[in-house]
Coordinates of N, CA and C in Angstrom, one line a residue:
X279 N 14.5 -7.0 6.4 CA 15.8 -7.1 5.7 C 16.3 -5.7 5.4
X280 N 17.6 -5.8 5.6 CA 18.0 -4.1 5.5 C 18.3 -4.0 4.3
X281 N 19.1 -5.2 4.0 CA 20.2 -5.1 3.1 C 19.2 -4.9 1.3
X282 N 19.5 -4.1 0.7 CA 18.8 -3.5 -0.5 C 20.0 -3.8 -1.7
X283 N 20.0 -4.7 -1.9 CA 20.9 -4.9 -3.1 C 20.3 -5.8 -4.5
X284 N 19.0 -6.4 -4.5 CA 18.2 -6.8 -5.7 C 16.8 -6.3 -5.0
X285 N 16.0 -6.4 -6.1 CA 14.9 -6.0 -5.8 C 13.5 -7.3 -6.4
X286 N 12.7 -7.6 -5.9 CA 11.9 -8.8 -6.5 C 10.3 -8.2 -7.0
X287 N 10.8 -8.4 -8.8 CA 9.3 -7.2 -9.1 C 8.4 -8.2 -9.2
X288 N 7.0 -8.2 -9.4 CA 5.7 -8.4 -9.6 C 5.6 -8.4 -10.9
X289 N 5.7 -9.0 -11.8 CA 5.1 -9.0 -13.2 C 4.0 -9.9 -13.7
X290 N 3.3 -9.0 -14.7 CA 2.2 -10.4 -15.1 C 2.8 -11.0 -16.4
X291 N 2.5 -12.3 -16.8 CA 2.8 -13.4 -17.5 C 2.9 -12.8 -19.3
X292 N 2.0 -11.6 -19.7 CA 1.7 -11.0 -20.9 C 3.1 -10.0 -20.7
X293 N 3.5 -9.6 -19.8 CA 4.7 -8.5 -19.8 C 5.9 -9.1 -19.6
X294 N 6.2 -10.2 -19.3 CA 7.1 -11.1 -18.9 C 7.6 -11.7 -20.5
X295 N 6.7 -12.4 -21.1 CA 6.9 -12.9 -22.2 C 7.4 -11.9 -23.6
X296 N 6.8 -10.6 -23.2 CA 7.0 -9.3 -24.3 C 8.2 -8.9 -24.0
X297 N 8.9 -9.2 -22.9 CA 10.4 -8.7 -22.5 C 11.3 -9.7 -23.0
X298 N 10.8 -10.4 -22.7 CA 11.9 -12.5 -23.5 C 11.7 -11.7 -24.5
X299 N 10.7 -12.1 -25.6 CA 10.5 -11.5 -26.8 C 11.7 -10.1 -27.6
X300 N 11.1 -9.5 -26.5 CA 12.0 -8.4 -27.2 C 13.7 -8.7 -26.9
X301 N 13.7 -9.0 -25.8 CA 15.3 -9.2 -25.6 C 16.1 -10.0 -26.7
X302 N 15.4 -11.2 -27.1 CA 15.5 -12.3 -28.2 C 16.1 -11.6 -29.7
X303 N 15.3 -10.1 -29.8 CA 15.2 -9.6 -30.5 C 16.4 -8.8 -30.3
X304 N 17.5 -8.8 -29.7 CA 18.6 -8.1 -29.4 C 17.9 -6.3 -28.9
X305 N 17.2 -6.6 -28.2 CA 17.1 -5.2 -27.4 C 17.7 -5.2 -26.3
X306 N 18.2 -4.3 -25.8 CA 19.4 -4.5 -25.2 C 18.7 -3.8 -23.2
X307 N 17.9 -2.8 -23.7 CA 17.6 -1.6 -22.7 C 15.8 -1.7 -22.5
X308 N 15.1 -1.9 -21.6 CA 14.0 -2.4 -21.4 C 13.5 -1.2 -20.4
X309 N 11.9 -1.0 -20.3 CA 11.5 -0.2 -19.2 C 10.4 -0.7 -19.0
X310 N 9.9 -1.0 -17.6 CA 8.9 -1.7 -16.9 C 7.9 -0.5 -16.3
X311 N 6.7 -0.6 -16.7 CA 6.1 0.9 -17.0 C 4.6 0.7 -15.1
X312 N 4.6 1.2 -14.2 CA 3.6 1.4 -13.7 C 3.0 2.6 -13.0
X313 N 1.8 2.8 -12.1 CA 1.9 3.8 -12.0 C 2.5 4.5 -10.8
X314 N 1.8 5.8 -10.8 CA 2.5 6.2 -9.8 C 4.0 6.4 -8.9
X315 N 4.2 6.0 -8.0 CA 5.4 6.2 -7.4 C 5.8 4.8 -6.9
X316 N 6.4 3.8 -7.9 CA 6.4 2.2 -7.8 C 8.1 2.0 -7.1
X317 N 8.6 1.1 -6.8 CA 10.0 0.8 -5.7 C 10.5 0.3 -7.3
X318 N 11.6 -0.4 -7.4 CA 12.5 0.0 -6.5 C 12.8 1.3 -6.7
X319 N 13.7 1.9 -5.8 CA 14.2 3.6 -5.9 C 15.7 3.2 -6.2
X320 N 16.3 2.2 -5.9 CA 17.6 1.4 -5.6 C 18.3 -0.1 -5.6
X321 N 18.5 -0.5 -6.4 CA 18.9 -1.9 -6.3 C 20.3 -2.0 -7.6
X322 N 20.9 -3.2 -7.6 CA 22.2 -3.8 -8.6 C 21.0 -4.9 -9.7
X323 N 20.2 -5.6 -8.8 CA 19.2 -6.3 -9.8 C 18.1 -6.3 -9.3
X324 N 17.1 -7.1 -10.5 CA 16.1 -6.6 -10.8 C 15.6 -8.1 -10.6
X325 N 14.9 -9.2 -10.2 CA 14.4 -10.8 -10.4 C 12.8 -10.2 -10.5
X326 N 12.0 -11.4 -11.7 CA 11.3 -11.2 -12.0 C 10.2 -11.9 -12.0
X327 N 9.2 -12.1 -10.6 CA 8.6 -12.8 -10.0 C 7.2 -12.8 -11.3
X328 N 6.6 -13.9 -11.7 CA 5.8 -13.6 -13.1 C 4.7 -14.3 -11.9
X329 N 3.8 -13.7 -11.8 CA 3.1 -14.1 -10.9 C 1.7 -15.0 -11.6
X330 N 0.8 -15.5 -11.0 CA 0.0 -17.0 -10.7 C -0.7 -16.1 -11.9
X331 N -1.3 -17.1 -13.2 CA -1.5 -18.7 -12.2 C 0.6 -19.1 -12.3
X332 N 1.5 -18.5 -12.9 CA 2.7 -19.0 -13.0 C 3.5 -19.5 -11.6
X333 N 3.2 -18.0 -11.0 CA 4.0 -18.2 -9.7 C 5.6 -18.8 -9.3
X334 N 6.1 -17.5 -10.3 CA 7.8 -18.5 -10.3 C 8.6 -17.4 -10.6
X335 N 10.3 -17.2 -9.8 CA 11.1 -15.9 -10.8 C 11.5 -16.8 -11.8
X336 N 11.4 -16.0 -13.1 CA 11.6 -16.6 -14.3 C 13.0 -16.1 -15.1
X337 N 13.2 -15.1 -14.1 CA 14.9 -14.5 -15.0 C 15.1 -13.0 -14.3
X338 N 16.1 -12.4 -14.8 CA 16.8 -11.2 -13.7 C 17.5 -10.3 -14.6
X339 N 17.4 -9.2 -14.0 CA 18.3 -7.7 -15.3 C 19.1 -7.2 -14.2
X340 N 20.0 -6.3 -14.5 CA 20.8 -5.2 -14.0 C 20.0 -4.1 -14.7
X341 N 19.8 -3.6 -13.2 CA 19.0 -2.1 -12.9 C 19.6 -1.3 -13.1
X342 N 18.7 -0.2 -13.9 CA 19.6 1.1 -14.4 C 19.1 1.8 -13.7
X343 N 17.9 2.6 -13.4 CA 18.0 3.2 -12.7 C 15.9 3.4 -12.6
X344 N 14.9 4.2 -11.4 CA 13.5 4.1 -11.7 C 13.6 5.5 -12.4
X345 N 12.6 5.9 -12.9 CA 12.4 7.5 -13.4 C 10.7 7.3 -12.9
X346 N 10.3 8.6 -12.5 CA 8.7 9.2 -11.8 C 9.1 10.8 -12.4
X347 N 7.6 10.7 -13.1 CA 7.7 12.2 -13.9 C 6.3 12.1 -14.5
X348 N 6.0 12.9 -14.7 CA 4.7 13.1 -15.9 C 4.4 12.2 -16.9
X349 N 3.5 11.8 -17.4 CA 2.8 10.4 -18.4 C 3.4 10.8 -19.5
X350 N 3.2 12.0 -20.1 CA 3.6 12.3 -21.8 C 5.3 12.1 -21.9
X351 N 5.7 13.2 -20.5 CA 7.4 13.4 -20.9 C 7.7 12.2 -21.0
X352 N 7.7 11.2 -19.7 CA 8.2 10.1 -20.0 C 8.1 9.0 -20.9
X353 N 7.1 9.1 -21.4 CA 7.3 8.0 -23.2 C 7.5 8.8 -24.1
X354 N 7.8 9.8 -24.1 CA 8.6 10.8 -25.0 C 9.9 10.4 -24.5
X355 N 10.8 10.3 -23.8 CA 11.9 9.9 -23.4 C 12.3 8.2 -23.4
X356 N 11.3 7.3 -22.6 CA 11.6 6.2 -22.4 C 10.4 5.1 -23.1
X357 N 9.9 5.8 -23.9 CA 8.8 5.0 -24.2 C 9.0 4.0 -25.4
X358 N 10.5 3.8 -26.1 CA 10.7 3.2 -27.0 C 11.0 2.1 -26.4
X359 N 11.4 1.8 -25.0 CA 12.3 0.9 -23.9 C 11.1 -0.3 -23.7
X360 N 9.7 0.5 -23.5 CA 8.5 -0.6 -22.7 C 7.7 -1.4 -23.8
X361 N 7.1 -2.2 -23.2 CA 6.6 -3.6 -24.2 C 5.4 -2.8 -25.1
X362 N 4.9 -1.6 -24.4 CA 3.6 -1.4 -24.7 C 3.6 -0.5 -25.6
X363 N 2.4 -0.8 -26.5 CA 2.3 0.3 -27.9 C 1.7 1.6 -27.2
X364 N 2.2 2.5 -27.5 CA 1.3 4.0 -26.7 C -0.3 3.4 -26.7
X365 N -0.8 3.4 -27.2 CA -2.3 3.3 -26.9 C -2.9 2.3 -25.9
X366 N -1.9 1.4 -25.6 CA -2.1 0.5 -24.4 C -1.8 1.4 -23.5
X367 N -0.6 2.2 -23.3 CA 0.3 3.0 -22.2 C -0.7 3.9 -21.6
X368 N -0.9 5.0 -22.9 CA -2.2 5.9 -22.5 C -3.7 5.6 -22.1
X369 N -3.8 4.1 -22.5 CA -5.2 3.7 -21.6 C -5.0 3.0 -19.9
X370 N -3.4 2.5 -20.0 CA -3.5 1.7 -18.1 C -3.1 3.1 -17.7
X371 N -2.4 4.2 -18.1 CA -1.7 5.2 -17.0 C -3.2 6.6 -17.1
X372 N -4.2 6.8 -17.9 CA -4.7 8.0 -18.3 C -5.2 8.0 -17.1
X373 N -5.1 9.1 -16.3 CA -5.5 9.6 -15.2 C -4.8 9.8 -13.9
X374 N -3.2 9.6 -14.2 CA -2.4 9.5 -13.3 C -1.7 10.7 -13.5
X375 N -1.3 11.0 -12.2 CA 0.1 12.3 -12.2 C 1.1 12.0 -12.6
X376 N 1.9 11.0 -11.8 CA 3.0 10.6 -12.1 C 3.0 8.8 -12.6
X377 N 4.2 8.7 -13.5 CA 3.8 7.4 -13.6 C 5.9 6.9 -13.5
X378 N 5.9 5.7 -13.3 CA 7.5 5.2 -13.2 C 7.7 4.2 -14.1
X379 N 8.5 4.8 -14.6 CA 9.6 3.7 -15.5 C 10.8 2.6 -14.9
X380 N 10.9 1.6 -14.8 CA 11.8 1.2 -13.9 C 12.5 0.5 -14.8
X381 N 14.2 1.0 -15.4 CA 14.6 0.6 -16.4 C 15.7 -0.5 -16.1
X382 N 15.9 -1.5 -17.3 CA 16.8 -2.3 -16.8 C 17.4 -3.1 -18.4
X383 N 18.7 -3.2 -17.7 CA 19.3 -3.8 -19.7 C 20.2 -5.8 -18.7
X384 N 20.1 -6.1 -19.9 CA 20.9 -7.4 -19.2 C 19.8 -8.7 -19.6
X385 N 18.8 -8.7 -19.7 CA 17.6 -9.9 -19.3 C 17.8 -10.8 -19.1
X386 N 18.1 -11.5 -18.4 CA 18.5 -13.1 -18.7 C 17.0 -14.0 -18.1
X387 N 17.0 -15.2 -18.9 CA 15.8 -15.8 -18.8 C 16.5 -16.9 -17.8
X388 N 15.9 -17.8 -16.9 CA 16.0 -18.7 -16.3 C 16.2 -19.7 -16.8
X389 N 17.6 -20.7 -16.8 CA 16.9 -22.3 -17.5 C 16.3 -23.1 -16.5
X390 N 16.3 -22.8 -15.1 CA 15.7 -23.5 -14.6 C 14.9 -22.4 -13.1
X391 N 13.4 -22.1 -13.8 CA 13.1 -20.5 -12.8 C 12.4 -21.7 -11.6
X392 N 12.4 -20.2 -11.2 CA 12.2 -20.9 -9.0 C 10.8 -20.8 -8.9
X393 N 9.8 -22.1 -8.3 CA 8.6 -22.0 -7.8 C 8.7 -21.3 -6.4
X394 N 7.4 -21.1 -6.3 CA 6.8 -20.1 -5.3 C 7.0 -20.6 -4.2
X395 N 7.1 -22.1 -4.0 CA 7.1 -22.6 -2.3 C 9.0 -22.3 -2.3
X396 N 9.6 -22.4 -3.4 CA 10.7 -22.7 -3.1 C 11.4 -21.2 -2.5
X397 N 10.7 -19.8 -3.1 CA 11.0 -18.5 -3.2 C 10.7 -18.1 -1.9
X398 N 9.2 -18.7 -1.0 CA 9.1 -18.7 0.4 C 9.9 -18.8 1.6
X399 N 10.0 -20.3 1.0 CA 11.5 -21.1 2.0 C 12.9 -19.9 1.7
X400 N 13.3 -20.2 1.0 CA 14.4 -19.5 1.2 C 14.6 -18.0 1.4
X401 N 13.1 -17.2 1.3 CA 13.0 -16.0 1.9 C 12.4 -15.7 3.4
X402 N 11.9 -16.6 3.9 CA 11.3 -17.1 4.8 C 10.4 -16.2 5.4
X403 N 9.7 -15.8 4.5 CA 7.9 -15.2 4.5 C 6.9 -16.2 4.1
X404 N 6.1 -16.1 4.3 CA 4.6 -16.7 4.2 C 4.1 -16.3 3.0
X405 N 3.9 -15.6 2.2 CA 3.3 -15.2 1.0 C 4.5 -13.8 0.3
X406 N 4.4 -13.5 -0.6 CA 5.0 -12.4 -1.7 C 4.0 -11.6 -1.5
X407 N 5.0 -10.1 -1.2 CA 4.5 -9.0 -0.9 C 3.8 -8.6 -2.6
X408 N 2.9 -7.9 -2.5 CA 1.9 -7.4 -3.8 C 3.0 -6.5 -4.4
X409 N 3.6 -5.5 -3.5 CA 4.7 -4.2 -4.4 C 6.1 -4.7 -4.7
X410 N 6.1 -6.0 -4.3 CA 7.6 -6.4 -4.4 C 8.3 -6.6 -3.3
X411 N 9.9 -7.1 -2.9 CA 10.4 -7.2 -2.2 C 12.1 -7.3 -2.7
X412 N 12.4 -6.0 -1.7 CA 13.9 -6.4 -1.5 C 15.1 -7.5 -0.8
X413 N 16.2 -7.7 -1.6 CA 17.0 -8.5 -1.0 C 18.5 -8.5 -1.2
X414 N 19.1 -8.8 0.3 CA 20.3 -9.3 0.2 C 21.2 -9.6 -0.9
X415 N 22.1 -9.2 -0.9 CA 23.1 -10.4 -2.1 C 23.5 -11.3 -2.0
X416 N 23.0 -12.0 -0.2 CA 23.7 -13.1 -0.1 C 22.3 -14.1 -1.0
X417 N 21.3 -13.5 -0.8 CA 20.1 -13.8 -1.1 C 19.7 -14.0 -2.5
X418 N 20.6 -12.9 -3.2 CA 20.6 -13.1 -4.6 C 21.0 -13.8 -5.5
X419 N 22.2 -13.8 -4.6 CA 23.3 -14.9 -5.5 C 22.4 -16.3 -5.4
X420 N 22.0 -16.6 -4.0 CA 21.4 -17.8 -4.3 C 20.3 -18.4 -5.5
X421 N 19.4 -17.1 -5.5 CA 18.5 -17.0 -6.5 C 19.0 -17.5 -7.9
X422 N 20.0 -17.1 -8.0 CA 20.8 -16.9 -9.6 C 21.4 -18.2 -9.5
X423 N 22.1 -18.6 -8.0 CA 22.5 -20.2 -8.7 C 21.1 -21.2 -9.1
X424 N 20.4 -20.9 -8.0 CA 19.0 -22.0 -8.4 C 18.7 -21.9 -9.9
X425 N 18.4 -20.9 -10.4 CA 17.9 -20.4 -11.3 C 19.1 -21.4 -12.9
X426 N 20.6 -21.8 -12.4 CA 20.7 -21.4 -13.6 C 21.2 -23.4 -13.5

């Protein structure tokens, strides 16, 4: 697929629920913290695949933008954005060069999120890539009507 206009992230079910949470809480600006040099580099949205035992996109942001930089600068900068208290942050990234922030404001939760056979079929792969997967907007929109 060429077309790069959402992006489909990998999240686990503890980081997923800390973003509802905070969103709930009128936060407005969110940052999704992993390491290294993580995708997207480019997208309009963000869908948020909460992976097994869930196995379902559960809701979708408008993408601001990724940041890759050094561990300290960047939770000095964006570290008020992510679910995690620094001492969680500094024990999953300690030993890394770079780490990425992938920021996003908008959250919206699913009232009705997409199972996994259903995210197959209509992407028409066999299994979800481990780093994620880009898509279409013709692709997206569909996601977002299923979804609502």
């Amino acid at each position: 697929m060429t077309e790069r206009y959402a992006y489909i992230l990998m999240i686990k079910e503890k980081w997923w629920n800390e973003f509802c949470r905070l969103n709930r809480l009128s936060r407005t600006k969110h940052s999704y913290v992993q390491g290294s040099w993580a995708p997207p580099k480019n997208a309009e949205l963000l869908f948020f695949y909460v992976v097994k035992p869930i196995g379902e996109i559960q809701g979708y942001a408008e993408f601001i933008e990724r940041k890759v930089g050094k561990m300290e600068a960047l939770w000095e900068e964006y570290g008020r954005e992510s679910c995690l208290p620094y001492e969680e942050y500094d024990d999953l990234m300690r030993g890394r060069l770079n780490v990425t922030f992938i920021r996003f404001e908008n959250l919206w939760e699913a009232s009705k999120p997409i199972p996994l056979s259903n995210i197959l079929m209509l992407l028409g792969v066999n299994r979800m890539p481990r780093r994620g997967l880009y898509i279409g907007k013709e692709t997206a929109d569909k996601l977002i009507e299923l979804m609502e």
